[in-house]
Amino acid sequence: MSARTPLPVRILIPVANPMTAEELIRLGAAILDPRAGELSALGIVEVPEGMPLSEGATRARHARRLLQRVLDYAPDGTTIHPIVRIGRHAAEGIVEASAEQEADLIIFGWGGRAAGGREGNGPTVFSPTIDEVVRESPCDIAVVKQRGSKEIRRVLVPVRGGPHAELALRFADAVARHHGATVVVLHLVPPGITLAVRAQAERALAAFVKQHITGRSEAVLREAPNVRNAILREAERSDLVVMGASAQPGGADGETYLFGALPEAIAARARPTVMVVKTRETIERTTFDQLAAKAETLAAADRAAEEARAVPVRVERWFGESNFHHAEFADLRRLVTLKDKQHLTISLVLPTLNEEETIGPIVRRAMREMVGRVPLLDEILVIDSASTDGTRAIAEAEGARVVQHPDILPRYGSFTGKGEALWKSVYEASGDIIVWADTDVKNWHPRMVYGTVGPLLHEPRLQYVKGYYQRPIVEHGVLTEGGGGRVTELVARPLINLFYPELSGMIQPLAGEYAGRRALLESIPFFTGYAVEIGHLIDATERLGIEGLGQVDLERRIHRNQELEGLSRMSFVILQAVMKRLEERRKTRLFAEIGSTMKLPRSGRGRLSLEVIELADQERPPMIRIPEYLERHRPDGISEVAVPGPARAVTRRRRPG
């Protein structure tokens, strides 16, 4: 224990009922490292065998709403991250979440004796879920038998030595210092010992307390014929009891005392709240060793097949866990609180090209709702692509900062296309989080922004969040439900399912509303045109895994629909981009040549011809490779960067100042 961090930096609290989680949150906050601690409240949605994990999506959304209540329990200065995970079994989800969060400690609440447990000296297993997690030993574990202790003045720690006792003392000391309480360290010895033996025991206890307690403490040594009854009597005068585990997993005749019969009996019977703690232990697993050795002999084809079989399960789990609804984040003041606690800034970027009909109301509402009333946004930036109408003047009049993308980083030239504007906006925008939203939308609402920002502020694991919505289509002046998204359904979705199945749960991969953390956005390349969205998803997933992405239901969006020929051009460019990434991933040339020209049939008045157009996205490098970007956004570091350009790679070193 002496080599470990004195207090946990990351604590995970599985929450079965948010209404009863207040005491667990308060104890976790008291134990947490005050310098850099993070507290996560975990909700688990169990989906039975035989049902797709994606069936848990609606329940996960409901669980997230319930879990929001625990935020009200956070003491001043403590940030809680509510997260929901889906799995076949709760224990499996808890172990996976602890690994994902790199948790130092899991705190369980114990509702009572499990079914089948016996009173007296029989087994008192806390619960099957806790038992399974303890056997996995992913980190230190604490189980709390809650009795609503709020005012803590006296913390009792019965000790017999060992690493579990050291952990109990550290946690008790942290709670006591947090509440201004006294730690009473109790050591019991058999009755009738000699004065010399008693003196020796008292010296050892005093040294043990001095080594592990930094706040107020009292060392108490008592003679007792019955250890359990003596602890229960002492607990009557205490507000909290913290005990170390006293047994190894397993027992004779199949009896299981994962924490030990004595701590479990005290937890069941004591008047105040009881916390039983257990250090992480190494458990021998010969079967695992055998399987690992055997795995080394498997053929590469077998491994690939296994990975392929695992993809649907990962996607289903992701679909359930990372599928949000904008209403979960409608409390903008709570989002601002989270933003401020994480010391983040947010930029809204609106790409435009001749959007004078819609840009005014969009900027006006964003300024009023998310800058004026609630300071969620730190910047509203319009990136214009040389509009020839009144777009720029209207946006400026409404309060946005307007920049034309050809004027940004002119040294590198300029391409036409939305992707080019987005790439340059990474340089121009100042926020730690960048939100992009299309500007041809007629029913624009602030949910287009807070819907994609919300998951990033709530879940640190997420780096990129995509919106999706119902997309009605206007045909002959009539609004028809469900007709939009033709390129998605006819081109993007089949390609994704064929070649990138890990992205198959993404409902609208080409949607124009999405948000990302700068650390990710600056590290991925950008296609300059229609392929920018599909490129983002492929490249972000390659870097993060699907677990780093999320999606959010924005309900309904009405926008300008393209003619069929425009959709054909878009599809052609998206196909090119997917094939390019596929060749890079496979490190092989799938096609002798990927065409960049598209032939469009023309007919009329007895004339038939082919129009040949050049149609291919260029690709911009990750912005982190641009020296000017580093000077602007990383001014205090020393970095080596490659200057992009035809057939050249120049290394430059920047110095501070």
Short mmCIF file of C-alpha atoms in Angstrom, two decimals, residues 193-471:
data_model
loop_
_atom_site.label_atom_id
_atom_site.label_comp_id
_atom_site.label_asym_id
_atom_site.label_seq_id
_atom_site.Cartn_x
_atom_site.Cartn_y
_atom_site.Cartn_z
CA ILE A 193 -2.99 -10.81 28.72
CA THR A 194 0.03 -9.67 30.75
CA LEU A 195 0.90 -6.00 31.23
CA ALA A 196 4.03 -6.41 29.10
CA VAL A 197 2.05 -7.89 26.20
CA ARG A 198 -0.57 -5.16 26.52
CA ALA A 199 2.10 -2.44 26.50
CA GLN A 200 3.68 -3.94 23.42
CA ALA A 201 0.28 -4.03 21.68
CA GLU A 202 -0.38 -0.40 22.61
CA ARG A 203 2.98 0.74 21.19
CA ALA A 204 2.35 -1.15 17.95
CA LEU A 205 -1.15 0.37 17.65
CA ALA A 206 0.15 3.89 18.28
CA ALA A 207 2.85 3.48 15.61
CA PHE A 208 0.30 2.08 13.15
CA VAL A 209 -2.04 5.04 13.72
CA LYS A 210 0.77 7.60 13.41
CA GLN A 211 1.86 6.06 10.12
CA HIS A 212 -1.56 6.24 8.46
CA ILE A 213 -3.60 9.00 10.15
CA THR A 214 -2.90 12.69 9.52
CA GLY A 215 -5.97 14.20 11.21
CA ARG A 216 -7.41 13.89 14.71
CA SER A 217 -7.22 10.36 16.04
CA GLU A 218 -7.62 8.22 19.12
CA ALA A 219 -6.03 4.79 19.56
CA VAL A 220 -8.17 2.44 21.67
CA LEU A 221 -7.05 -1.01 22.85
CA ARG A 222 -9.63 -3.20 24.61
CA GLU A 223 -9.76 -6.69 25.97
CA ALA A 224 -12.80 -8.53 24.66
CA PRO A 225 -13.92 -12.17 24.75
CA ASN A 226 -16.26 -11.62 21.77
CA VAL A 227 -14.81 -9.46 19.00
CA ARG A 228 -18.06 -8.94 17.11
CA ASN A 229 -20.03 -7.78 20.13
CA ALA A 230 -17.21 -5.47 21.22
CA ILE A 231 -17.14 -3.75 17.80
CA LEU A 232 -20.94 -3.43 17.76
CA ARG A 233 -20.87 -1.79 21.23
CA GLU A 234 -18.20 0.69 20.10
CA ALA A 235 -20.15 1.38 16.90
CA GLU A 236 -23.14 2.57 18.99
CA ARG A 237 -21.15 5.73 19.84
CA SER A 238 -19.89 6.28 16.25
CA ASP A 239 -21.31 7.89 13.12
CA LEU A 240 -19.40 5.76 10.61
CA VAL A 241 -17.57 2.44 10.77
CA VAL A 242 -14.79 1.67 8.26
CA MET A 243 -13.44 -1.88 8.22
CA GLY A 244 -10.91 -3.74 6.13
CA ALA A 245 -11.78 -7.10 4.62
CA SER A 246 -10.52 -10.07 6.58
CA ALA A 247 -10.77 -13.08 4.25
CA GLN A 248 -9.59 -14.46 0.96
CA PRO A 249 -12.19 -15.26 -1.74
CA GLY A 250 -13.69 -18.68 -1.27
CA GLY A 251 -14.21 -20.80 1.78
CA ALA A 252 -14.73 -24.30 3.06
CA ASP A 253 -17.76 -26.30 1.97
CA GLY A 254 -18.61 -23.77 -0.69
CA GLU A 255 -19.22 -20.95 1.79
CA THR A 256 -18.19 -17.56 0.44
CA TYR A 257 -16.86 -14.70 2.57
CA LEU A 258 -15.52 -12.26 0.02
CA PHE A 259 -15.00 -9.64 2.72
CA GLY A 260 -14.87 -11.94 5.70
CA ALA A 261 -17.56 -13.17 8.09
CA LEU A 262 -16.77 -10.52 10.74
CA PRO A 263 -16.96 -7.38 8.51
CA GLU A 264 -20.10 -8.67 6.83
CA ALA A 265 -21.75 -9.35 10.21
CA ILE A 266 -20.84 -5.85 11.45
CA ALA A 267 -22.21 -4.30 8.25
CA ALA A 268 -25.47 -6.18 8.70
CA ARG A 269 -25.97 -5.30 12.39
CA ALA A 270 -24.26 -2.03 13.30
CA ARG A 271 -26.36 1.07 13.93
CA PRO A 272 -24.36 3.61 11.85
CA THR A 273 -23.27 3.42 8.22
CA VAL A 274 -20.58 0.77 7.64
CA MET A 275 -17.98 0.80 4.88
CA VAL A 276 -16.01 -2.40 4.23
CA VAL A 277 -12.94 -1.95 2.01
CA LYS A 278 -10.84 -4.44 0.12
CA THR A 279 -7.57 -3.88 -1.72
CA ARG A 280 -7.04 -5.24 -5.19
CA GLU A 281 -5.67 -8.76 -5.02
CA THR A 282 -3.94 -10.93 -7.60
CA ILE A 283 -5.98 -14.09 -8.15
CA GLU A 284 -4.44 -17.17 -9.72
CA ARG A 285 -6.20 -18.22 -12.89
CA THR A 286 -4.74 -21.31 -14.44
CA THR A 287 -7.58 -21.61 -16.92
CA PHE A 288 -6.87 -18.10 -18.24
CA ASP A 289 -3.16 -18.93 -18.61
CA GLN A 290 -4.05 -22.05 -20.58
CA LEU A 291 -6.39 -20.13 -22.84
CA ALA A 292 -3.79 -17.39 -23.38
CA ALA A 293 -1.15 -19.96 -24.35
CA LYS A 294 -3.56 -21.64 -26.70
CA ALA A 295 -4.49 -18.31 -28.24
CA GLU A 296 -0.89 -17.79 -29.34
CA THR A 297 -1.21 -20.82 -31.61
CA LEU A 298 -4.41 -19.72 -33.35
CA ALA A 299 -4.16 -18.95 -37.03
CA ALA A 300 -4.54 -15.32 -38.11
CA ALA A 301 -7.72 -16.19 -39.98
CA ASP A 302 -9.32 -17.54 -36.81
CA ARG A 303 -8.43 -14.37 -34.93
CA ALA A 304 -9.89 -12.21 -37.68
CA ALA A 305 -13.08 -14.28 -37.68
CA GLU A 306 -13.40 -13.85 -33.92
CA GLU A 307 -12.95 -10.11 -34.22
CA ALA A 308 -15.57 -9.98 -36.94
CA ARG A 309 -18.03 -11.87 -34.73
CA ALA A 310 -17.40 -9.40 -31.91
CA VAL A 311 -18.22 -6.32 -34.02
CA PRO A 312 -22.05 -6.69 -33.92
CA VAL A 313 -22.00 -6.98 -30.13
CA ARG A 314 -19.79 -3.88 -29.81
CA VAL A 315 -22.06 -1.93 -32.14
CA GLU A 316 -25.22 -2.98 -30.32
CA ARG A 317 -23.73 -2.04 -26.97
CA TRP A 318 -22.48 1.28 -28.35
CA PHE A 319 -25.87 2.01 -29.94
CA GLY A 320 -27.55 1.62 -26.58
CA GLU A 321 -24.97 3.40 -24.42
CA SER A 322 -24.02 6.30 -26.69
CA ASN A 323 -27.41 7.22 -28.13
CA PHE A 324 -28.72 10.43 -26.56
CA HIS A 325 -31.72 12.74 -26.91
CA HIS A 326 -31.38 16.50 -26.99
CA ALA A 327 -33.91 16.86 -24.16
CA GLU A 328 -31.34 15.33 -21.78
CA PHE A 329 -29.30 18.52 -22.16
CA ALA A 330 -32.03 21.17 -22.31
CA ASP A 331 -30.95 22.62 -18.93
CA LEU A 332 -28.41 25.05 -20.39
CA ARG A 333 -27.36 26.40 -17.00
CA ARG A 334 -26.29 22.93 -15.94
CA LEU A 335 -24.25 22.66 -19.15
CA VAL A 336 -22.59 25.98 -18.35
CA THR A 337 -21.74 24.71 -14.86
CA LEU A 338 -20.13 21.60 -16.35
CA LYS A 339 -18.28 23.70 -18.91
CA ASP A 340 -16.91 26.01 -16.23
CA LYS A 341 -15.85 23.14 -13.94
CA GLN A 342 -13.92 21.56 -16.81
CA HIS A 343 -12.43 24.94 -17.81
CA LEU A 344 -13.63 24.56 -21.40
CA THR A 345 -14.60 27.05 -24.09
CA ILE A 346 -17.05 26.37 -26.92
CA SER A 347 -17.16 27.77 -30.45
CA LEU A 348 -20.19 27.51 -32.72
CA VAL A 349 -19.12 27.49 -36.38
CA LEU A 350 -21.72 28.14 -39.07
CA PRO A 351 -20.53 27.39 -42.64
CA THR A 352 -22.37 29.45 -45.26
CA LEU A 353 -22.71 29.79 -49.02
CA ASN A 354 -25.53 32.08 -50.13
CA GLU A 355 -27.74 31.51 -47.08
CA GLU A 356 -29.29 34.99 -46.79
CA GLU A 357 -32.78 33.49 -46.30
CA THR A 358 -31.87 31.50 -43.18
CA ILE A 359 -28.65 32.82 -41.62
CA GLY A 360 -30.24 35.82 -39.87
CA PRO A 361 -32.70 33.91 -37.65
CA ILE A 362 -30.06 31.27 -36.87
CA VAL A 363 -27.44 33.74 -35.62
CA ARG A 364 -30.07 35.86 -33.85
CA ARG A 365 -31.45 32.90 -31.90
CA ALA A 366 -28.04 31.48 -31.07
CA MET A 367 -26.88 34.87 -29.77
CA ARG A 368 -30.03 35.39 -27.72
CA GLU A 369 -30.38 31.90 -26.21
CA MET A 370 -26.78 30.67 -25.84
CA VAL A 371 -24.74 33.85 -25.45
CA GLY A 372 -27.12 36.41 -23.94
CA ARG A 373 -29.44 34.45 -21.66
CA VAL A 374 -27.01 31.66 -20.85
CA PRO A 375 -23.26 31.90 -21.66
CA LEU A 376 -22.93 28.42 -23.15
CA LEU A 377 -21.11 29.65 -26.28
CA ASP A 378 -17.92 31.65 -26.12
CA GLU A 379 -17.90 32.41 -29.83
CA ILE A 380 -20.20 32.35 -32.87
CA LEU A 381 -18.16 32.21 -36.05
CA VAL A 382 -19.57 32.27 -39.58
CA ILE A 383 -17.18 30.72 -42.12
CA ASP A 384 -18.35 31.94 -45.49
CA SER A 385 -17.40 30.45 -48.85
CA ALA A 386 -17.52 33.59 -51.00
CA SER A 387 -21.29 34.13 -50.93
CA THR A 388 -22.62 36.44 -53.61
CA ASP A 389 -25.80 37.44 -51.75
CA GLY A 390 -26.31 39.24 -48.44
CA THR A 391 -25.24 36.35 -46.18
CA ARG A 392 -22.16 38.01 -44.70
CA ALA A 393 -23.80 41.37 -44.01
CA ILE A 394 -26.81 39.77 -42.35
CA ALA A 395 -24.65 37.53 -40.12
CA GLU A 396 -22.47 40.46 -39.04
CA ALA A 397 -25.52 42.58 -38.30
CA GLU A 398 -26.82 39.86 -35.98
CA GLY A 399 -23.55 39.81 -34.01
CA ALA A 400 -21.55 36.92 -35.49
CA ARG A 401 -17.89 37.16 -36.43
CA VAL A 402 -17.67 36.50 -40.17
CA VAL A 403 -14.57 35.27 -41.99
CA GLN A 404 -14.24 34.10 -45.58
CA HIS A 405 -12.43 30.80 -45.73
CA PRO A 406 -10.19 31.77 -48.71
CA ASP A 407 -8.71 34.47 -46.43
CA ILE A 408 -7.65 31.93 -43.78
CA LEU A 409 -4.14 30.44 -44.10
CA PRO A 410 -3.74 31.90 -47.61
CA ARG A 411 -0.25 30.41 -47.89
CA TYR A 412 -1.85 27.00 -48.44
CA GLY A 413 -4.27 28.12 -51.12
CA SER A 414 -7.99 27.48 -51.08
CA PHE A 415 -10.34 24.82 -52.41
CA THR A 416 -14.06 25.13 -52.91
CA GLY A 417 -16.22 22.98 -50.69
CA LYS A 418 -17.69 22.73 -47.23
CA GLY A 419 -14.89 20.50 -45.95
CA GLU A 420 -12.31 23.17 -46.78
CA ALA A 421 -14.30 25.71 -44.77
CA LEU A 422 -14.53 23.33 -41.80
CA TRP A 423 -10.79 22.56 -41.90
CA LYS A 424 -9.92 26.25 -41.86
CA SER A 425 -12.43 26.88 -39.09
CA VAL A 426 -10.37 24.63 -36.80
CA TYR A 427 -7.60 27.21 -37.18
CA GLU A 428 -9.88 30.24 -36.91
CA ALA A 429 -12.12 29.14 -34.01
CA SER A 430 -10.86 29.51 -30.45
CA GLY A 431 -12.91 26.93 -28.52
CA ASP A 432 -11.78 23.72 -26.86
CA ILE A 433 -14.99 22.24 -28.30
CA ILE A 434 -16.08 23.11 -31.83
CA VAL A 435 -19.72 22.72 -32.88
CA TRP A 436 -20.68 22.79 -36.53
CA ALA A 437 -24.27 23.33 -37.67
CA ASP A 438 -25.66 23.64 -41.19
CA THR A 439 -27.20 26.99 -42.09
CA ASP A 440 -29.75 26.04 -44.76
CA VAL A 441 -32.16 24.93 -42.02
CA LYS A 442 -35.60 26.53 -41.92
CA ASN A 443 -36.69 25.26 -38.47
CA TRP A 444 -33.38 25.91 -36.70
CA HIS A 445 -33.43 25.52 -32.91
CA PRO A 446 -30.69 25.80 -30.22
CA ARG A 447 -30.98 22.03 -29.71
CA MET A 448 -28.88 21.73 -32.88
CA VAL A 449 -26.04 23.04 -30.69
CA TYR A 450 -26.66 21.99 -27.09
CA GLY A 451 -27.78 18.55 -28.28
CA THR A 452 -24.32 17.72 -29.64
CA VAL A 453 -22.38 19.63 -26.98
CA GLY A 454 -24.22 18.05 -24.04
CA PRO A 455 -22.78 14.52 -24.32
CA LEU A 456 -19.23 15.91 -24.55
CA LEU A 457 -19.70 17.87 -21.32
CA HIS A 458 -21.27 14.92 -19.51
CA GLU A 459 -19.05 12.05 -20.67
CA PRO A 460 -15.28 12.62 -20.84
CA ARG A 461 -14.80 9.42 -22.88
CA LEU A 462 -16.66 10.97 -25.84
CA GLN A 463 -14.63 13.00 -28.32
CA TYR A 464 -17.05 13.42 -31.23
CA VAL A 465 -20.86 13.57 -31.26
CA LYS A 466 -23.07 13.43 -34.34
CA GLY A 467 -26.67 14.60 -34.62
CA TYR A 468 -29.51 12.77 -36.33
CA TYR A 469 -33.11 13.74 -37.06
CA GLN A 470 -36.20 13.16 -39.11
CA ARG A 471 -35.67 14.68 -42.56
#
